């Protein structure tokens, strides 16, 4: 029998058993850390931040699936077995949740909503925080992949001037494309709101740093919904406290959960959420993984394979 090992904390793994049984009744599902299993009985593995070295103990593993879009939690293991294919979760519903998160926070900043919230808390009728001009809220998207492109297109449709920065040049209607290190400064110079939607790789780690912030216009705003490893948190706090940046929204952090000692918790100009910008829904994703495994069993190619040389 084909066997799938699910490698997430048992409390989350339990959410997967019923939908997996619905879409792949022919598959035996075992949960790491809960069920007994023989390592050589495992054909496929599905997880998010697996324990380092685990996959090397499974001699018959045919493919590994990331239940998130980001695969840094797999590739951070120096012993990750790169001869085994790794496929990530790419799905309209996940990208859409991310797009909603980005739109929400772009509009909150653009419409000065937090100032109105503070005025309301003091019972002030404060007709004094006009929204910025749409033409003057230039959005810059770091990472024009599945999610960055969807968010960029929707922001463009709301009439914001949008540009994207990626490794390779893009041609998306109405969105200016910048590519590579050589075009990064010009991209940052025109970005009043910088949205990070990059994968975390050795090239992008700490990319949101003091130098990057200095190249953004005075009063710029930063949204990081990608990975905490992209951001040098102390540099962000310093850039906000100096008055150069207007503020930030963070969904992801260098250490998760965010340590109680972090100044981010109480910073008046930082809005934070606990890595919930988008969450993989097992009721949707189980079908995607069942189809992927069925295809692989028939000798067909897997979708959304990670390129180990690029790191995403
Ligand atoms: P994709 O792989 O589809 O897109 C990645 C984009 O980043 C591509 O445009 C790529 O360029 C660009 N890129 C990669 N490396 C570089 C580099 N060195 N310089 C410039 N551009 C680079 O990823 P997704 O859009 O699916 O997801 C993005 C990230 O969002 C995920 O990796 C994950 O970390 C995060 N995420 C966070 C969630 C949350 O809840 N907070 C939920 C889901 C995802 P090119 O196109 O030229 O290859
Ligand atoms: C993802 C995530 O990568 O949820 O999908 O962070």
Coordinates of C-alpha atoms and ligand atoms in Angstrom, one line a residue:
X1 CA 0.0 0.0 0.0
X2 CA 1.2 3.5 -0.8
X3 CA 2.0 5.3 2.5
X4 CA 2.2 9.1 3.2
X5 CA 3.9 10.4 6.3
X6 CA 2.6 13.7 7.6
X7 CA 5.2 15.7 9.4
X8 CA 3.5 18.5 11.3
X9 CA 2.6 18.7 15.0
X10 CA -0.1 16.0 15.7
X11 CA -2.7 18.6 16.6
X12 CA -2.4 20.0 13.1
X13 CA -1.9 16.6 11.4
X14 CA -5.3 15.4 12.7
X15 CA -6.9 18.1 10.4
X16 CA -5.4 16.3 7.4
X17 CA -6.5 12.7 8.0
X18 CA -10.2 13.1 7.0
X19 CA -9.6 15.2 3.9
X20 CA -6.8 12.9 2.8
X21 CA -9.0 9.9 3.2
X22 CA -11.7 11.6 1.2
X23 CA -9.4 12.4 -1.8
X24 CA -7.0 9.5 -1.6
X25 CA -8.8 6.5 0.1
X26 CA -6.2 4.3 -1.5
X27 CA -3.4 6.0 0.6
X28 CA -2.3 5.0 4.1
X29 CA -1.6 8.1 6.2
X30 CA 0.7 8.0 9.2
X31 CA 1.5 10.9 11.5
X32 CA 5.1 11.6 12.5
X33 CA 5.4 11.7 16.3
X34 CA 2.1 10.0 16.8
X35 CA 1.9 6.7 14.8
X36 CA 4.3 3.9 14.8
X37 CA 5.8 3.3 11.3
X38 CA 8.6 1.4 9.6
X39 CA 10.9 3.9 7.9
X40 CA 11.1 1.7 4.8
X41 CA 7.3 1.7 4.4
X42 CA 7.1 5.5 3.7
X43 CA 6.6 6.4 0.0
X44 CA 5.8 10.1 0.4
X45 CA 6.1 12.8 3.0
X46 CA 4.2 16.0 3.5
X47 CA 5.1 18.7 6.0
X48 CA 6.1 22.3 6.7
X49 CA 9.1 22.7 9.1
X50 CA 10.3 19.1 9.4
X51 CA 13.0 18.0 11.9
X52 CA 16.4 18.1 10.3
X53 CA 17.7 14.8 9.0
X54 CA 14.3 13.0 9.1
X55 CA 14.1 12.4 5.4
X56 CA 17.4 10.6 5.3
X57 CA 16.0 8.0 7.6
X58 CA 13.3 7.0 5.0
X59 CA 15.1 4.8 2.4
X60 CA 12.2 4.4 0.0
X61 CA 11.0 8.0 -0.1
X62 CA 9.8 9.0 -3.6
X63 CA 8.9 12.6 -3.2
X64 CA 8.4 15.3 -0.5
X65 CA 5.6 17.9 -0.5
X66 CA 5.7 21.2 1.3
X67 CA 2.3 22.1 2.6
X68 CA 3.3 25.8 2.4
X69 CA 4.3 27.9 -0.6
X70 CA 7.7 28.6 1.1
X71 CA 10.2 25.8 1.3
X72 CA 13.0 27.4 3.4
X73 CA 11.9 25.2 6.3
X74 CA 13.1 22.2 4.2
X75 CA 16.2 23.7 2.6
X76 CA 17.6 25.0 5.8
X77 CA 18.5 21.4 6.6
X78 CA 22.1 21.1 5.3
X79 CA 21.5 17.3 4.8
X80 CA 18.2 17.7 2.9
X81 CA 18.3 14.8 0.3
X82 CA 18.3 16.8 -2.9
X83 CA 18.0 13.6 -5.1
X84 CA 14.4 13.4 -3.9
X85 CA 11.9 15.8 -5.6
X86 CA 10.5 18.5 -3.4
X87 CA 7.2 20.1 -4.6
X88 CA 5.6 23.1 -3.0
X89 CA 2.0 24.1 -2.5
X90 CA 0.8 26.5 -5.1
X91 CA -2.9 27.2 -5.1
X92 CA -5.2 30.0 -6.0
X93 CA -6.9 30.1 -2.6
X94 CA -3.5 30.5 -0.8
X95 CA -2.3 33.2 -3.1
X96 CA -5.7 35.0 -2.8
X97 CA -5.5 35.1 1.0
X98 CA -2.0 36.6 0.7
X99 CA -3.3 39.1 -1.9
X100 CA -6.1 40.1 0.5
X101 CA -3.6 40.6 3.3
X102 CA -1.5 42.9 1.2
X103 CA -4.5 44.9 -0.1
X104 CA -5.8 45.3 3.5
X105 CA -2.6 46.8 4.7
X106 CA -1.8 48.9 1.7
X107 CA -5.3 50.5 2.0
X108 CA -5.0 50.9 5.8
X109 CA -1.8 52.9 5.3
X110 CA -3.0 54.7 2.2
X111 CA -6.3 55.8 3.8
X112 CA -4.5 56.8 7.1
X113 CA -6.9 54.5 8.9
X114 CA -4.7 53.9 12.0
X115 CA -4.7 57.7 12.7
X116 CA -8.5 57.6 12.6
X117 CA -8.6 54.6 15.0
X118 CA -6.4 56.5 17.5
X119 CA -8.6 59.6 17.2
X120 CA -11.8 57.5 17.7
X121 CA -10.2 56.1 20.9
X122 CA -10.0 59.7 22.2
X123 CA -13.4 60.6 20.9
X124 CA -11.9 63.2 18.5
X125 CA -13.8 64.2 15.4
X126 CA -10.5 64.4 13.5
X127 CA -11.1 65.5 9.9
X128 CA -7.4 65.9 9.5
X129 CA -5.9 62.8 8.1
X130 CA -6.6 63.0 4.4
X131 CA -5.8 59.9 2.3
X132 CA -2.7 60.1 0.3
X133 CA -3.2 60.7 -3.5
X134 CA -3.4 57.3 -5.2
X135 CA -1.0 58.4 -7.9
X136 CA 1.5 59.2 -5.1
X137 CA 1.3 55.9 -3.3
X138 CA 3.7 53.9 -5.5
X139 CA 3.7 50.3 -4.6
X140 CA 6.9 48.2 -5.0
X141 CA 6.6 44.4 -4.8
X142 CA 9.7 42.4 -3.9
X143 CA 9.1 39.0 -5.6
X144 CA 6.9 38.8 -8.7
X145 CA 6.0 35.1 -8.4
X146 CA 2.6 33.5 -7.9
X147 CA 1.6 35.8 -5.0
X148 CA 3.5 39.0 -5.9
X149 CA 1.9 39.0 -9.4
X150 CA -1.6 38.4 -8.1
X151 CA -1.2 41.2 -5.5
X152 CA 0.4 43.5 -8.0
X153 CA -2.4 43.0 -10.6
X154 CA -5.1 43.8 -8.0
X155 CA -3.3 46.9 -6.8
X156 CA -2.8 48.0 -10.4
X157 CA -6.5 47.6 -10.9
X158 CA -7.1 49.9 -7.9
X159 CA -5.1 52.5 -9.9
X160 CA -1.9 52.4 -7.7
X161 CA 1.3 52.8 -9.7
X162 CA 2.9 49.3 -9.2
X163 CA 6.4 48.0 -9.9
X164 CA 7.8 44.6 -9.2
X165 CA 11.4 43.4 -8.6
X166 CA 12.4 39.9 -9.4
X167 CA 15.3 37.8 -10.5
X168 CA 14.2 37.8 -14.2
X169 CA 12.4 40.5 -16.1
X170 CA 8.6 40.3 -16.2
X171 CA 6.0 41.5 -18.7
X172 CA 2.8 42.1 -16.7
X173 CA 0.3 44.7 -18.1
X174 CA 0.6 48.0 -16.3
X175 CA 3.3 46.9 -13.9
X176 CA 6.8 48.2 -14.3
X177 CA 9.4 45.5 -14.1
X178 CA 12.8 45.8 -12.4
X179 CA 15.2 42.8 -12.2
X180 CA 18.4 41.8 -10.5
X181 CA 20.7 43.6 -8.1
X182 CA 21.6 46.3 -10.7
X183 CA 18.0 47.6 -10.8
X184 CA 17.2 47.3 -7.1
X185 CA 18.1 50.8 -6.1
X186 CA 16.0 52.4 -8.8
X187 CA 13.1 50.2 -7.8
X188 CA 13.4 51.1 -4.1
X189 CA 13.8 54.8 -4.9
X190 CA 10.2 54.8 -6.4
X191 CA 8.5 52.6 -3.8
X192 CA 6.4 54.4 -1.2
X193 CA 5.1 51.1 0.0
X194 CA 7.5 48.1 -0.2
X195 CA 5.8 44.7 0.0
X196 CA 8.1 41.7 0.5
X197 CA 6.8 38.5 -1.2
X198 CA 10.2 36.9 -1.9
X199 CA 11.1 33.3 -1.0
X200 CA 13.8 33.0 1.7
X201 CA 17.1 31.9 0.1
X202 CA 20.8 32.7 0.8
X203 CA 20.4 35.6 -1.7
X204 CA 17.3 37.1 -0.1
X205 CA 18.1 36.6 3.6
X206 CA 18.3 40.0 5.5
X207 CA 17.3 41.8 2.3
X208 CA 15.2 44.2 4.3
X209 CA 18.0 46.0 6.0
X210 CA 19.4 49.5 6.8
X211 CA 20.7 50.0 3.3
X212 CA 17.5 48.9 1.6
X213 CA 15.4 51.2 3.9
X214 CA 17.7 54.2 3.2
X215 CA 17.0 53.8 -0.5
X216 CA 13.2 54.0 0.0
X217 CA 11.7 57.5 -0.1
X218 CA 11.2 59.5 3.1
X219 CA 8.0 58.3 4.8
X220 CA 7.8 54.9 3.0
X221 CA 6.0 52.0 4.6
X222 CA 7.1 48.3 4.6
X223 CA 4.9 45.2 4.6
X224 CA 6.7 41.9 5.1
X225 CA 4.4 38.9 4.6
X226 CA 7.1 36.5 3.3
X227 CA 9.6 35.3 5.9
X228 CA 11.1 36.7 9.1
X229 CA 14.6 35.9 7.8
X230 CA 14.2 38.6 5.1
X231 CA 14.1 41.3 7.8
X232 CA 16.8 42.8 10.1
X233 CA 14.3 43.7 12.8
X234 CA 16.6 46.2 14.6
X235 CA 17.3 48.0 11.3
X236 CA 13.5 48.4 10.8
X237 CA 12.9 49.7 14.2
X238 CA 15.8 52.2 13.8
X239 CA 14.6 53.4 10.4
X240 CA 11.1 54.0 11.9
X241 CA 12.3 55.6 15.0
X242 CA 14.6 58.0 13.0
X243 CA 11.5 59.1 11.1
X244 CA 12.7 57.9 7.7
X245 CA 10.0 55.1 7.5
X246 CA 6.4 55.8 8.5
X247 CA 5.9 52.3 9.8
X248 CA 5.5 48.6 9.0
X249 CA 3.3 45.6 8.9
X250 CA 4.9 42.3 9.8
X251 CA 3.4 38.8 9.6
X252 CA 6.6 36.9 9.9
X253 CA 9.6 37.2 12.3
X254 CA 13.2 36.0 12.7
X255 CA 12.1 33.9 15.7
X256 CA 8.5 32.6 15.8
X257 CA 6.7 33.0 18.1
X258 CA 8.0 36.5 18.5
X259 CA 10.0 36.6 21.8
X260 CA 8.2 38.6 24.6
X261 CA 11.3 40.8 24.8
X262 CA 10.9 42.1 21.2
X263 CA 10.3 45.9 20.9
X264 CA 8.0 45.0 18.0
X265 CA 5.1 44.0 20.2
X266 CA 4.5 47.4 21.6
X267 CA 5.9 49.6 18.8
X268 CA 3.2 52.2 18.0
X269 CA 4.1 52.3 14.3
X270 CA 4.3 48.5 13.7
X271 CA 1.3 46.3 13.1
X272 CA 1.9 42.6 13.6
X273 CA 0.1 39.4 13.0
X274 CA 1.3 35.9 14.1
X275 CA 2.2 34.3 10.7
X276 CA -1.4 34.1 9.5
X277 CA -1.4 36.1 6.3
X278 CA -2.5 32.9 4.5
X279 CA -2.9 29.4 5.9
X280 CA -3.0 26.2 3.9
X281 CA -6.5 24.8 4.3
X282 CA -6.4 21.0 4.5
X283 CA -9.9 20.7 2.9
X284 CA -8.5 22.3 -0.3
X285 CA -4.9 21.2 -0.1
X286 CA -5.6 17.5 0.5
X287 CA -7.0 17.2 -3.0
X288 CA -3.9 18.9 -4.5
X289 CA -1.6 16.5 -2.7
X290 CA -3.7 13.4 -3.5
X291 CA -3.6 14.4 -7.2
X292 CA 0.1 15.0 -7.1
X293 CA 0.8 11.5 -5.5
X294 CA -1.6 9.8 -7.9
X295 CA 0.2 11.5 -10.8
X296 CA 3.6 10.4 -9.5
X297 CA 2.4 6.9 -9.0
X298 CA 1.4 6.8 -12.7
X299 CA 4.8 8.1 -13.7
X300 CA 3.6 11.6 -14.5
X301 CA 5.6 14.7 -13.6
X302 CA 5.0 16.5 -10.3
X303 CA 3.9 20.2 -10.4
X304 CA 5.6 23.1 -8.7
X305 CA 8.9 21.4 -8.2
X306 CA 11.5 23.3 -6.3
X307 CA 14.7 24.1 -8.2
X308 CA 17.4 23.3 -5.7
X309 CA 20.0 25.4 -7.5
X310 CA 17.8 28.6 -7.2
X311 CA 16.5 27.6 -3.7
X312 CA 12.8 28.1 -4.4
Ligands
LIG1 P1 7.3 32.2 -6.1 O1 8.4 31.2 -6.1 O2 6.2 32.0 -7.1 O3 7.9 33.6 -6.5 C1 9.2 34.1 -6.0 C2 9.5 35.4 -6.7 O4 10.7 35.9 -6.0 C3 9.8 35.2 -8.1 O5 9.3 36.3 -8.9 C4 11.4 35.3 -8.2 O6 11.9 35.8 -9.4 C5 11.7 36.2 -7.0 N1 13.0 36.0 -6.5 C6 13.5 34.9 -5.9 N2 14.8 35.1 -5.6 C7 15.1 36.4 -6.0 C8 16.3 37.2 -6.0 N3 17.4 36.7 -5.4 N4 16.2 38.4 -6.5 C9 15.1 38.9 -7.0 N5 13.9 38.2 -7.1 C10 14.0 37.0 -6.6 O7 6.8 32.3 -4.6 P2 5.3 32.6 -4.1 O8 4.9 33.9 -4.7 O9 4.5 31.4 -4.2 O10 5.6 32.8 -2.5 C11 6.5 33.8 -2.1 C12 6.7 33.6 -0.6 O11 5.6 34.0 0.2 C13 7.0 32.1 -0.1 O12 8.3 31.7 -0.5 C14 6.7 32.2 1.3 O13 7.9 32.5 2.0 C15 5.8 33.4 1.5 N6 4.5 33.0 2.0 C16 4.1 33.5 3.2 C17 2.9 33.1 3.7 C18 2.4 33.7 5.1 O14 1.4 33.2 5.6 N7 3.1 34.7 5.6 C19 1.9 32.3 3.0 C20 2.4 31.9 1.7 C21 3.6 32.2 1.2 P3 11.8 35.0 -10.8 O15 10.3 35.1 -11.1 O16 12.6 35.8 -11.7 O17 12.2 33.6 -10.6
LIG2 C1 3.6 29.3 3.4 C2 3.3 29.8 4.8 O1 4.8 29.3 3.0 O2 2.2 29.6 5.3 O3 2.7 28.9 2.7 O4 4.1 30.5 5.4

